[in-house]
Coordinates of C-alpha atoms (C1' of nucleotides) in Angstrom, one line a residue:
Chain A
M1082 CA -9.6 35.3 -10.6
L1083 CA -7.9 34.7 -7.8
S1084 CA -10.4 36.9 -6.5
L1085 CA -13.4 35.1 -7.7
L1086 CA -12.9 32.2 -6.2
W1087 CA -11.8 34.0 -3.3
T1088 CA -16.0 35.5 -3.2
C1089 CA -17.5 31.9 -3.9
Y1090 CA -16.0 30.5 -1.6
N1091 CA -16.7 32.9 1.2
T1092 CA -20.1 34.1 -0.1
S1093 CA -21.2 30.8 0.3
I1094 CA -23.8 30.6 3.6
R1095 CA -22.9 27.7 5.8
Q1096 CA -21.0 24.9 4.2
V1097 CA -23.1 21.2 3.5
G1098 CA -21.3 18.5 3.6
P1099 CA -16.8 17.7 3.6
R1100 CA -15.3 20.9 2.7
Y1101 CA -13.0 19.7 -0.4
L1102 CA -17.0 18.3 -1.9
N1103 CA -17.6 21.7 -2.1
I1104 CA -14.3 22.6 -3.4
A1105 CA -14.0 20.1 -5.6
S1106 CA -17.6 20.8 -6.7
E1107 CA -16.1 24.9 -7.0
L1108 CA -13.7 23.8 -9.0
R1109 CA -15.2 22.1 -10.9
S1110 CA -18.1 24.2 -12.3
Q1111 CA -14.4 26.4 -13.2
I1112 CA -13.0 24.0 -15.4
I1113 CA -17.1 22.8 -17.2
D1114 CA -17.7 27.4 -17.8
G1115 CA -14.8 27.5 -18.8
T1116 CA -13.4 29.4 -16.1
L1117 CA -9.7 27.2 -15.6
A1118 CA -9.4 26.3 -19.1
A1119 CA -8.0 23.2 -21.0
N1120 CA -4.4 22.4 -19.9
Q1121 CA -3.8 25.6 -17.7
V1122 CA -2.7 25.1 -14.6
L1123 CA -4.8 25.4 -11.6
P1124 CA -2.8 28.2 -9.2
S1125 CA -0.5 25.6 -7.0
E1126 CA -1.6 23.7 -3.6
A1127 CA -0.4 26.4 -1.7
V1128 CA -2.7 29.6 -3.2
L1129 CA -5.5 27.5 -3.0
S1130 CA -4.4 26.8 0.2
T1131 CA -4.7 30.2 1.4
L1132 CA -7.3 31.2 -1.0
Y1133 CA -9.7 28.4 0.4
E1134 CA -8.4 28.8 3.6
A1135 CA -8.1 25.3 3.7
S1136 CA -5.0 22.2 4.0
R1137 CA -2.9 21.8 2.1
I1138 CA -4.9 17.8 2.2
T1139 CA -7.6 19.0 2.7
I1140 CA -7.0 20.7 -1.0
R1141 CA -5.6 18.0 -2.4
K1142 CA -7.9 15.8 -0.8
A1143 CA -10.5 17.5 -3.3
L1144 CA -8.2 17.9 -6.6
E1145 CA -8.5 14.1 -6.3
V1146 CA -11.2 12.9 -6.5
L1147 CA -11.5 15.8 -9.8
R1148 CA -8.3 13.7 -11.3
N1149 CA -10.4 10.3 -10.8
E1150 CA -13.6 11.9 -12.5
G1151 CA -11.3 12.7 -15.1
Y1152 CA -11.1 16.5 -15.2
V1153 CA -7.1 17.4 -13.9
D1154 CA -4.1 15.4 -14.2
S1155 CA -0.8 16.0 -11.5
R1156 CA 2.8 16.5 -12.8
Q1157 CA 5.1 16.1 -10.1
G1158 CA 7.7 19.7 -9.9
F1159 CA 5.1 21.2 -12.0
G1160 CA 1.8 20.7 -11.1
W1161 CA -2.1 20.3 -12.0
L1162 CA -3.3 20.7 -15.2
V1163 CA -7.1 21.1 -16.5
V1164 CA -7.6 17.9 -19.0
S1165 CA -8.2 18.6 -22.0
P1166 CA -11.9 19.0 -24.2
P1167 CA -11.7 15.6 -25.5
L1168 CA -11.4 13.5 -22.9
R1169 CA -13.3 14.6 -20.8
Q1170 CA -15.9 15.2 -23.0
S1171 CA -16.0 11.5 -23.3
L1172 CA -15.7 10.9 -19.7
G1173 CA -18.3 13.4 -18.6
R1174 CA -20.8 11.3 -20.1
F1175 CA -20.4 7.9 -17.9
S1176 CA -23.5 9.0 -16.7
T1177 CA -26.6 6.9 -16.3
I1178 CA -28.9 5.6 -19.1
E1179 CA -31.8 7.4 -17.3
D1180 CA -30.0 10.1 -16.5
Q1181 CA -29.4 10.6 -20.7
M1182 CA -32.8 10.1 -21.3
A1183 CA -33.6 12.5 -18.9
E1184 CA -31.4 14.7 -20.6
I1185 CA -32.1 14.2 -23.9
G1186 CA -35.8 15.0 -22.8
V1187 CA -37.1 10.8 -23.7
R1188 CA -39.6 9.0 -21.8
P1189 CA -38.5 6.4 -19.9
R1190 CA -41.0 3.0 -18.2
R1191 CA -40.8 0.1 -17.6
K1192 CA -43.6 -3.5 -18.4
V1193 CA -43.1 -6.5 -16.7
L1194 CA -43.5 -8.9 -18.5
D1195 CA -43.6 -12.7 -16.0
S1196 CA -42.4 -13.2 -12.5
E1197 CA -42.2 -16.7 -11.1
I1198 CA -41.6 -17.8 -7.8
R1199 CA -39.2 -20.5 -8.8
W1200 CA -36.5 -22.7 -7.2
P1201 CA -32.8 -22.0 -8.8
S1202 CA -30.9 -23.4 -11.5
K1203 CA -27.8 -24.8 -10.8
E1204 CA -25.8 -21.7 -11.7
I1205 CA -27.9 -19.3 -10.2
A1206 CA -28.1 -21.6 -6.7
E1207 CA -24.2 -21.2 -6.8
I1208 CA -24.3 -17.0 -7.1
L1209 CA -27.1 -16.3 -4.5
G1210 CA -27.5 -19.9 -3.2
E1211 CA -29.8 -22.8 -2.3
Q1212 CA -33.0 -21.3 -2.0
E1213 CA -36.3 -20.4 -3.7
M1214 CA -35.9 -17.6 -5.6
L1215 CA -38.1 -15.0 -7.5
R1216 CA -37.3 -14.0 -11.3
V1217 CA -39.2 -10.9 -13.7
R1218 CA -39.1 -10.1 -16.3
R1219 CA -39.1 -6.1 -18.1
I1220 CA -38.8 -4.7 -20.6
N1221 CA -37.2 -1.1 -20.7
L1222 CA -38.7 1.5 -22.7
A1223 CA -37.6 5.4 -24.5
D1224 CA -40.2 6.8 -25.5
E1225 CA -42.4 4.0 -25.9
L1226 CA -39.5 1.9 -27.8
P1227 CA -38.0 -1.4 -26.3
F1228 CA -34.9 -0.9 -25.8
A1229 CA -34.3 -3.3 -23.2
R1230 CA -35.1 -6.6 -22.1
V1231 CA -33.9 -7.9 -17.9
T1232 CA -34.5 -10.5 -16.2
V1233 CA -33.6 -10.1 -12.6
W1234 CA -33.4 -13.6 -9.7
L1235 CA -33.4 -13.1 -5.8
P1236 CA -34.5 -14.9 -3.4
S1237 CA -37.9 -15.2 -2.5
A1238 CA -37.8 -14.0 1.0
L1239 CA -36.6 -10.8 0.2
A1240 CA -39.7 -9.9 -2.4
K1241 CA -42.3 -11.0 -0.7
D1242 CA -43.9 -7.6 -0.3
F1243 CA -43.7 -6.9 -2.9
S1244 CA -46.4 -6.2 -6.1
L1245 CA -46.9 -6.0 -9.1
S1246 CA -46.8 -2.8 -9.6
D1247 CA -43.6 -2.2 -7.6
Y1248 CA -42.0 -3.3 -10.6
E1249 CA -43.3 -1.5 -13.6
Q1250 CA -42.2 1.7 -11.1
N1251 CA -38.9 1.3 -9.4
S1252 CA -35.4 -0.6 -10.1
F1253 CA -35.5 -4.0 -7.7
Y1254 CA -32.0 -1.5 -6.5
Q1255 CA -34.6 1.3 -5.2
L1256 CA -37.2 -1.4 -3.7
L1257 CA -33.9 -2.8 -1.0
N1258 CA -32.6 -0.5 -0.4
T1259 CA -35.5 2.1 0.7
R1260 CA -37.8 -1.0 1.9
N1261 CA -35.7 -2.4 4.9
V1262 CA -36.4 -5.6 3.5
I1263 CA -32.0 -6.1 3.7
K1264 CA -29.3 -5.6 6.6
R1265 CA -27.1 -3.4 4.3
P1266 CA -27.0 -1.7 1.6
L1267 CA -26.4 -3.0 -2.4
S1268 CA -23.6 -1.4 -3.2
R1269 CA -20.9 -3.0 -5.7
A1270 CA -22.5 -5.3 -8.6
V1271 CA -20.2 -7.0 -11.3
Q1272 CA -21.5 -7.5 -14.5
T1273 CA -19.9 -9.4 -18.3
I1274 CA -20.3 -8.1 -21.3
S1275 CA -20.8 -10.4 -24.1
A1276 CA -21.7 -8.9 -27.6
I1277 CA -24.7 -12.5 -28.4
A1278 CA -26.6 -12.6 -31.8
I1279 CA -30.3 -12.4 -30.2
A1280 CA -32.5 -15.0 -29.8
E1281 CA -35.9 -15.6 -30.9
E1282 CA -38.1 -14.4 -28.1
D1283 CA -35.8 -11.5 -27.3
A1284 CA -35.8 -10.1 -31.2
K1285 CA -39.8 -10.5 -31.1
L1286 CA -39.8 -8.3 -27.9
L1287 CA -37.6 -6.4 -28.8
G1288 CA -38.8 -5.8 -32.4
V1289 CA -35.1 -6.7 -33.9
P1290 CA -34.1 -9.0 -36.1
N1291 CA -33.9 -12.7 -34.9
G1292 CA -30.3 -13.4 -34.4
S1293 CA -29.1 -9.2 -34.8
P1294 CA -26.4 -8.8 -32.8
A1295 CA -26.8 -7.5 -28.8
L1296 CA -25.0 -6.8 -25.7
R1297 CA -25.5 -8.9 -23.3
C1298 CA -25.0 -8.5 -19.6
L1299 CA -24.3 -10.6 -16.3
R1300 CA -24.9 -8.8 -13.6
T1301 CA -24.3 -10.1 -10.0
T1302 CA -25.6 -7.4 -6.9
F1303 CA -23.8 -7.2 -3.9
D1304 CA -24.4 -6.0 -0.5
S1305 CA -22.0 -3.8 1.4
A1306 CA -20.3 -6.6 3.7
G1307 CA -19.5 -8.0 0.0
D1308 CA -22.6 -11.1 -0.1
A1309 CA -24.4 -11.6 -3.5
I1310 CA -28.4 -10.2 -2.9
L1311 CA -29.5 -9.7 -6.8
F1312 CA -28.7 -12.1 -10.2
S1313 CA -29.1 -10.0 -13.2
E1314 CA -30.1 -10.7 -17.5
Y1315 CA -30.2 -7.7 -19.5
V1316 CA -30.3 -7.8 -23.6
F1317 CA -29.7 -4.8 -25.6
P1318 CA -30.1 -4.6 -29.3
G1319 CA -26.9 -3.9 -30.2
H1320 CA -27.6 -1.4 -32.9
L1321 CA -29.0 1.7 -29.8
T1322 CA -26.5 0.8 -27.2
E1323 CA -23.1 1.1 -26.9
F1324 CA -20.4 0.8 -23.4
V1325 CA -18.5 3.7 -22.8
T1326 CA -15.2 2.6 -20.9
E1327 CA -11.9 4.4 -19.3
M1328 CA -8.7 2.3 -19.5
S1329 CA -5.9 4.3 -17.2
G1330 CA -2.5 4.5 -15.5
E1331 CA 0.3 2.3 -15.7
V1332 CA -1.1 -0.8 -18.2
M1333 CA -1.8 -0.2 -21.5
S1334 CA -3.2 -4.1 -22.6
I1335 CA -4.0 -5.0 -26.3
A1336 CA -8.1 -4.8 -25.7
P1337 CA -9.9 -3.3 -23.0
S1338 CA -9.0 -3.6 -20.1
G1339 CA -12.0 -6.5 -18.1
L1340 CA -11.8 -8.0 -21.7
R1341 CA -10.7 -11.7 -21.5
L1342 CA -11.4 -14.6 -23.5
V1343 CA -13.2 -17.6 -22.9
D1344 CA -13.7 -21.8 -22.8
Chain B
M780 CA -1.2 -13.1 14.4
L781 CA -0.3 -8.9 15.1
S782 CA 3.5 -10.4 16.3
L783 CA 3.7 -11.5 12.3
L784 CA 2.8 -8.3 11.4
W785 CA 5.1 -6.9 13.4
T786 CA 8.2 -9.3 12.0
C787 CA 7.2 -9.3 8.1
Y788 CA 8.3 -5.2 8.2
N789 CA 10.6 -5.0 10.7
T790 CA 12.8 -7.1 9.1
S791 CA 12.0 -5.9 5.3
I792 CA 15.6 -4.6 4.8
R793 CA 14.5 -1.8 3.2
Q794 CA 11.8 0.1 1.8
V795 CA 11.2 0.7 -1.9
G796 CA 8.8 3.3 -3.1
P797 CA 6.5 4.8 -0.6
R798 CA 5.5 3.4 3.0
Y799 CA 1.6 3.4 2.0
L800 CA 2.5 1.5 -1.0
N801 CA 4.2 -1.3 1.5
I802 CA 1.5 -1.6 3.7
A803 CA -0.9 -1.9 1.1
S804 CA 0.8 -5.0 -0.5
E805 CA 1.5 -6.8 3.0
L806 CA -2.1 -6.5 4.1
R807 CA -2.9 -7.3 0.7
S808 CA -0.9 -10.4 1.1
Q809 CA -2.1 -11.3 4.1
I810 CA -5.8 -11.0 2.7
I811 CA -5.3 -13.0 -0.3
D812 CA -3.1 -16.5 1.1
G813 CA -6.0 -16.3 3.8
T814 CA -4.2 -14.6 7.2
L815 CA -7.4 -12.0 6.9
A816 CA -10.1 -14.1 5.4
A817 CA -13.8 -12.7 4.8
N818 CA -15.4 -11.1 6.3
Q819 CA -13.2 -9.8 9.0
V820 CA -12.6 -6.4 10.5
L821 CA -9.7 -5.4 10.3
P822 CA -7.2 -3.8 13.3
S823 CA -8.0 -1.1 13.6
E824 CA -6.4 1.9 11.7
A825 CA -4.7 3.1 15.7
V826 CA -4.0 -0.1 15.7
L827 CA -2.6 -0.7 12.0
S828 CA -0.7 2.5 12.6
T829 CA 0.4 1.5 16.1
L830 CA 1.4 -2.1 14.3
Y831 CA 3.5 -0.3 11.5
E832 CA 4.4 2.8 13.2
A833 CA 3.0 4.8 10.5
S834 CA 0.6 8.1 10.8
R835 CA -2.8 7.3 10.2
I836 CA -2.8 9.4 7.5
T837 CA -0.4 6.8 5.7
I838 CA -2.5 3.9 7.1
R839 CA -5.6 5.7 5.8
K840 CA -3.7 5.8 2.5
A841 CA -3.1 2.3 2.3
L842 CA -6.4 0.8 2.9
E843 CA -8.1 3.5 0.7
V844 CA -5.8 1.7 -2.0
L845 CA -7.0 -1.7 -0.8
R846 CA -10.6 -0.1 -1.7
N847 CA -10.2 0.7 -4.9
E848 CA -8.6 -2.1 -5.6
G849 CA -12.0 -4.3 -4.2
Y850 CA -9.7 -5.6 -1.7
V851 CA -11.4 -4.2 1.5
D852 CA -14.4 -1.2 2.2
S853 CA -15.4 0.6 4.9
R854 CA -18.2 1.5 7.6
Q855 CA -18.1 4.5 9.5
G856 CA -18.2 4.4 13.0
F857 CA -17.5 0.6 12.8
G858 CA -14.6 -1.1 11.0
W859 CA -12.5 -1.7 7.9
L860 CA -13.8 -5.4 6.5
V861 CA -12.2 -8.0 4.3
V862 CA -14.1 -7.6 0.8
S863 CA -15.8 -11.8 0.4
P864 CA -14.9 -14.0 -2.3
P865 CA -16.5 -14.2 -4.8
L866 CA -17.4 -10.2 -5.2
R867 CA -12.9 -10.4 -4.6
Q868 CA -12.6 -12.8 -6.9
S869 CA -14.2 -11.4 -10.1
L870 CA -11.8 -8.5 -9.5
G871 CA -9.0 -9.5 -9.4
R872 CA -9.8 -11.3 -12.6
F873 CA -9.6 -7.2 -13.8
S874 CA -6.4 -7.9 -15.3
T875 CA -5.1 -8.4 -19.4
I876 CA -5.4 -10.0 -22.0
E877 CA -1.9 -11.4 -22.4
D878 CA -1.0 -11.9 -18.0
Q879 CA -4.6 -14.0 -18.8
M880 CA -3.0 -15.7 -21.4
A881 CA 0.7 -16.0 -19.7
E882 CA -1.6 -17.8 -17.0
I883 CA -2.9 -19.9 -18.9
G884 CA 0.4 -21.0 -21.3
V885 CA -1.4 -19.6 -23.8
R886 CA 1.2 -17.7 -26.3
P887 CA 0.8 -15.0 -28.2
R888 CA 1.5 -13.9 -31.6
R889 CA 0.7 -10.7 -33.9
K890 CA 0.6 -11.0 -37.3
V891 CA 1.1 -7.5 -39.6
L892 CA -1.7 -7.5 -42.3
D893 CA -0.5 -4.4 -43.6
S894 CA 1.3 -1.4 -43.0
E895 CA 0.3 2.0 -45.0
I896 CA 0.4 6.3 -45.0
R897 CA -2.9 7.6 -45.7
W898 CA -5.0 10.9 -45.6
P899 CA -7.1 11.1 -42.3
S900 CA -10.8 10.7 -42.9
K901 CA -13.0 13.2 -41.4
E902 CA -13.9 11.1 -38.9
I903 CA -10.1 10.1 -37.8
A904 CA -8.8 13.7 -38.6
E905 CA -11.4 14.9 -36.0
I906 CA -9.5 13.3 -33.5
L907 CA -5.9 13.4 -33.9
G908 CA -5.9 16.4 -36.6
E909 CA -5.9 16.8 -40.4
Q910 CA -2.3 15.4 -40.8
E911 CA -0.5 12.5 -42.4
M912 CA -1.5 9.6 -41.2
L913 CA 0.6 5.5 -40.3
R914 CA -2.7 2.8 -40.9
V915 CA -1.2 -0.7 -39.8
R916 CA -3.7 -3.3 -39.2
R917 CA -2.6 -6.5 -37.8
I918 CA -3.9 -10.0 -36.3
N919 CA -3.6 -11.3 -32.8
L920 CA -3.5 -14.9 -32.6
A921 CA -3.2 -16.8 -29.2
D922 CA -1.4 -20.2 -29.6
E923 CA -1.9 -19.3 -33.0
L924 CA -6.1 -18.4 -33.1
P925 CA -6.7 -15.8 -34.9
F926 CA -9.0 -13.1 -31.4
A927 CA -8.7 -9.6 -32.6
R928 CA -7.9 -7.9 -35.6
V929 CA -7.1 -4.5 -34.6
T930 CA -6.3 -1.6 -36.6
V931 CA -4.2 1.5 -35.7
W932 CA -3.8 5.0 -36.5
L933 CA -1.6 7.3 -36.0
P934 CA 0.3 10.8 -37.5
S935 CA 3.2 9.3 -39.2
A936 CA 5.5 12.0 -38.4
L937 CA 5.9 10.0 -35.1
A938 CA 6.3 6.6 -36.7
K939 CA 8.8 7.4 -39.4
D940 CA 11.8 5.0 -37.5
F941 CA 9.9 2.3 -37.0
S942 CA 9.6 -1.3 -38.9
L943 CA 6.8 -4.0 -40.4
S944 CA 9.2 -6.2 -36.9
D945 CA 8.6 -3.4 -34.2
Y946 CA 4.8 -4.0 -35.5
E947 CA 5.1 -7.5 -35.1
Q948 CA 6.9 -6.9 -31.6
N949 CA 5.7 -4.5 -29.7
S950 CA 2.8 -2.5 -29.2
F951 CA 2.1 0.7 -30.3
Y952 CA 2.4 1.6 -26.3
Q953 CA 5.8 0.0 -26.2
L954 CA 6.8 1.5 -28.9
L955 CA 5.7 5.2 -28.6
N956 CA 6.3 5.7 -24.3
T957 CA 9.9 3.9 -25.0
R958 CA 11.6 5.1 -27.6
N959 CA 11.9 8.9 -27.4
V960 CA 9.5 9.8 -30.6
I961 CA 6.5 11.5 -28.1
K962 CA 7.4 14.7 -25.6
R963 CA 4.5 13.4 -23.3
P964 CA 3.5 9.0 -22.2
L965 CA 0.8 7.8 -23.1
S966 CA -1.5 7.6 -20.2
R967 CA -5.4 7.3 -20.4
A968 CA -7.6 5.7 -22.6
V969 CA -11.8 6.1 -23.7
Q970 CA -13.4 3.1 -25.9
T971 CA -16.7 2.3 -26.4
I972 CA -17.7 -0.8 -27.1
S973 CA -20.8 -1.9 -28.9
A974 CA -22.1 -5.6 -30.5
I975 CA -22.2 -6.0 -34.8
A976 CA -22.7 -8.1 -37.1
I977 CA -19.3 -9.5 -38.3
A978 CA -18.1 -8.2 -41.9
E979 CA -17.3 -10.4 -44.9
E980 CA -13.6 -9.5 -44.3
D981 CA -13.1 -10.5 -40.9
A982 CA -15.0 -13.4 -41.1
K983 CA -12.7 -14.9 -42.9
L984 CA -9.4 -12.9 -41.7
L985 CA -11.0 -14.6 -38.1
G986 CA -13.0 -17.9 -39.0
V987 CA -15.8 -16.8 -38.5
P988 CA -19.2 -17.2 -39.8
N989 CA -19.8 -13.7 -41.4
G990 CA -22.6 -11.9 -39.4
S991 CA -21.9 -14.0 -36.4
P992 CA -22.3 -11.4 -33.6
A993 CA -18.5 -9.3 -33.2
L994 CA -17.7 -7.2 -29.5
R995 CA -15.7 -4.4 -31.7
C996 CA -14.3 -1.7 -29.3
L997 CA -13.0 2.2 -30.9
R998 CA -10.0 3.8 -28.3
T999 CA -8.8 6.9 -28.1
T1000 CA -5.0 7.0 -26.5
F1001 CA -3.8 10.4 -24.4
D1002 CA -0.7 11.4 -23.3
S1003 CA -0.3 12.8 -19.5
A1004 CA -1.5 16.0 -20.7
G1005 CA -4.7 15.0 -22.8
D1006 CA -4.0 14.5 -26.6
A1007 CA -4.8 12.2 -28.6
I1008 CA -1.9 10.2 -30.0
L1009 CA -4.1 7.4 -31.6
F1010 CA -7.0 6.2 -32.7
S1011 CA -7.6 2.1 -32.7
E1012 CA -10.4 0.3 -33.7
Y1013 CA -10.5 -4.0 -32.5
V1014 CA -13.0 -6.0 -33.6
F1015 CA -12.6 -9.3 -31.2
P1016 CA -15.6 -12.5 -32.3
G1017 CA -18.2 -13.0 -30.0
H1018 CA -17.9 -16.4 -28.5
L1019 CA -14.7 -15.5 -27.9
T1020 CA -14.5 -13.0 -25.3
E1021 CA -15.9 -11.4 -22.8
F1022 CA -15.6 -7.7 -21.1
V1023 CA -15.7 -7.2 -17.3
T1024 CA -16.9 -4.4 -15.4
E1025 CA -17.8 -2.7 -12.3
M1026 CA -20.2 -0.4 -10.7
S1027 CA -20.0 1.0 -7.5
G1028 CA -21.1 3.2 -5.0
E1029 CA -24.3 5.2 -5.0
V1030 CA -25.4 5.1 -8.6
M1031 CA -27.2 1.7 -9.2
S1032 CA -28.8 1.8 -13.4
I1033 CA -30.8 -0.5 -14.8
A1034 CA -27.7 -0.6 -17.5
P1035 CA -24.5 -1.2 -17.2
S1036 CA -22.6 1.9 -16.1
G1037 CA -21.2 3.7 -19.3
L1038 CA -24.2 1.8 -21.7
R1039 CA -25.7 4.4 -23.3
L1040 CA -27.6 5.2 -26.4
V1041 CA -27.0 6.1 -29.7
D1042 CA -28.7 7.6 -32.5
Chain C
dC1252 C1' -20.9 4.7 26.5
dA1253 C1' -15.7 3.7 24.6
dG1254 C1' -14.2 3.1 20.1
dT1255 C1' -14.9 3.7 15.1
dG1256 C1' -14.1 6.0 10.1
dG1257 C1' -14.4 10.6 8.1
dT1258 C1' -12.2 15.1 7.5
dC1259 C1' -8.8 18.3 9.2
dT1260 C1' -5.2 21.0 10.7
dA1261 C1' -0.2 23.1 10.8
dG1262 C1' 3.8 21.5 10.2
dA1263 C1' 7.8 18.5 7.7
dC1264 C1' 11.2 16.6 4.4
dC1265 C1' 11.1 14.3 -0.5
dA1266 C1' 11.8 13.7 -5.7
dC1267 C1' 11.1 16.7 -9.5
dT1268 C1' 9.8 20.1 -13.2
dG1269 C1' 11.0 24.0 -15.8
dG1270 C1' 14.9 28.2 -16.8
Chain D
dC381 C1' 17.5 27.5 -8.6
dA382 C1' 12.8 28.9 -6.1
dG383 C1' 8.7 26.6 -6.7
dT384 C1' 6.0 22.3 -7.6
dG385 C1' 2.7 18.2 -6.1
dG386 C1' 3.8 13.3 -3.3
dT387 C1' 4.5 11.6 0.9
dC388 C1' 4.7 11.5 5.8
dT389 C1' 3.5 13.3 10.7
dA390 C1' 0.8 13.7 15.4
dG391 C1' -2.2 15.9 16.6
dA392 C1' -7.5 17.1 17.1
dC393 C1' -13.7 17.1 16.9
dC394 C1' -17.0 15.3 14.6
dA395 C1' -20.9 12.2 13.3
dC396 C1' -21.4 7.2 13.6
dT397 C1' -21.8 1.6 15.0
dG398 C1' -22.8 -0.9 18.7
dG399 C1' -23.7 -3.2 23.4

DNA sequence: CAGTGGTCTAGACCACTGG
DNA sequence: CAGTGGTCTAGACCACTGG
């Protein structure tokens, strides 16, 4: 097994990107394909250091990446362990809904409902500022089945070169990040998720009974300097969607971390 | 300001815990109290290294901690920036629901509904194993207002020394982690959150109309070796609770990260 | 261009696990 | 006890930002 590791690494013609990411990828593959089995102890950092001809700090950085991804964990004085499958499997599904749709062979489509220039409501103005806004409402479909109604607000100054077909073919992240309209890339978002009884219009659009349960997400998206750029509302039918998340570390609350009381 | 940093650090009688955590705490305090203002560029790593008489790697480790907490972010070739307040504020609320209740002066209470020894259903057995289970159902109250119905399953072998009053006064995390009944501490959990129409019994228990929207969380809790120890179900009335979460990095999906289609 | 963060090295000492 | 991961140092080179 050790020689296998060594061979893989040495035969690679040229390293792309940082060394620690390559090492992390190498180890991740071996965990996924079972070469490194669940609950198995990894070779020690010193051994990996020799194997990969990298310093111990580089090895540790690779292992930290895998720890964050939920593949391994460490115990001081003992070693690094491969996390067992049930936990890993849940975490492995943390991909985007688009990836998931691609995986199961479902065709995604966006349909624009309307697009308007508006003066912001007080709530929107507080988040994005007191300026003219573009509001776009869309429906997202999976194999022509509607699974989300999405409304996006953004300063109209940023959207003056966008067309309706842009909105059907791209996400706002793609549009804003690729066409030089913002100084800094979008980098973070905070969202609030709640359970609601679906409103009449959304019920019709999504083809579910009026008042049936739905997940509602309110999201504010920030650029890399921390300025709010986008505000969006998502409504998902309750029977079609679920939200998977992880807690770790010392703080084990009765409620999912992030859940809070309102009013 | 620089001398202030230096003084604080040098006058500390004795460092507790790792150096990088102390440096992180110091910087965090200054961000919170405004000494380091929003969007301000931090002193460079080299300068901080001199100020704190620590190596650059130690400084970087402290900054990475703060980056993970959402206080700062970096741009290569430019520097470390203090993230602006709107984003930080949302993230700062990532505390537990218990902390939040303590903050606003609300008194928490647990009420045990019932506690039974049962043979596991197929679903539970798949997660926790084919063995005798204890099932405890509780109601959580905030100032006597019920806000959650919680059901916990665990192998009865682990619970043989617990009493009903233990269940009223402690969480299972506290019970299992503090009384030597498990070999390894509970360290991670994965949960699935969905929107449901509340069932009749829960509606009565929580004092809401039958069929009204609710958040339902299914959680599996693992020990540090990755073995599943606890399974729990939480039901929260939709009008009382919301779930706050963050996305960051390159992957910006239409849906909240972790959201997926079911069926 | 000088200065920044991103990566990496070769060493060191410590607290901790298991036998 | 020997071996492990956790922390830390003093250096180095690179890619990148801004002026």
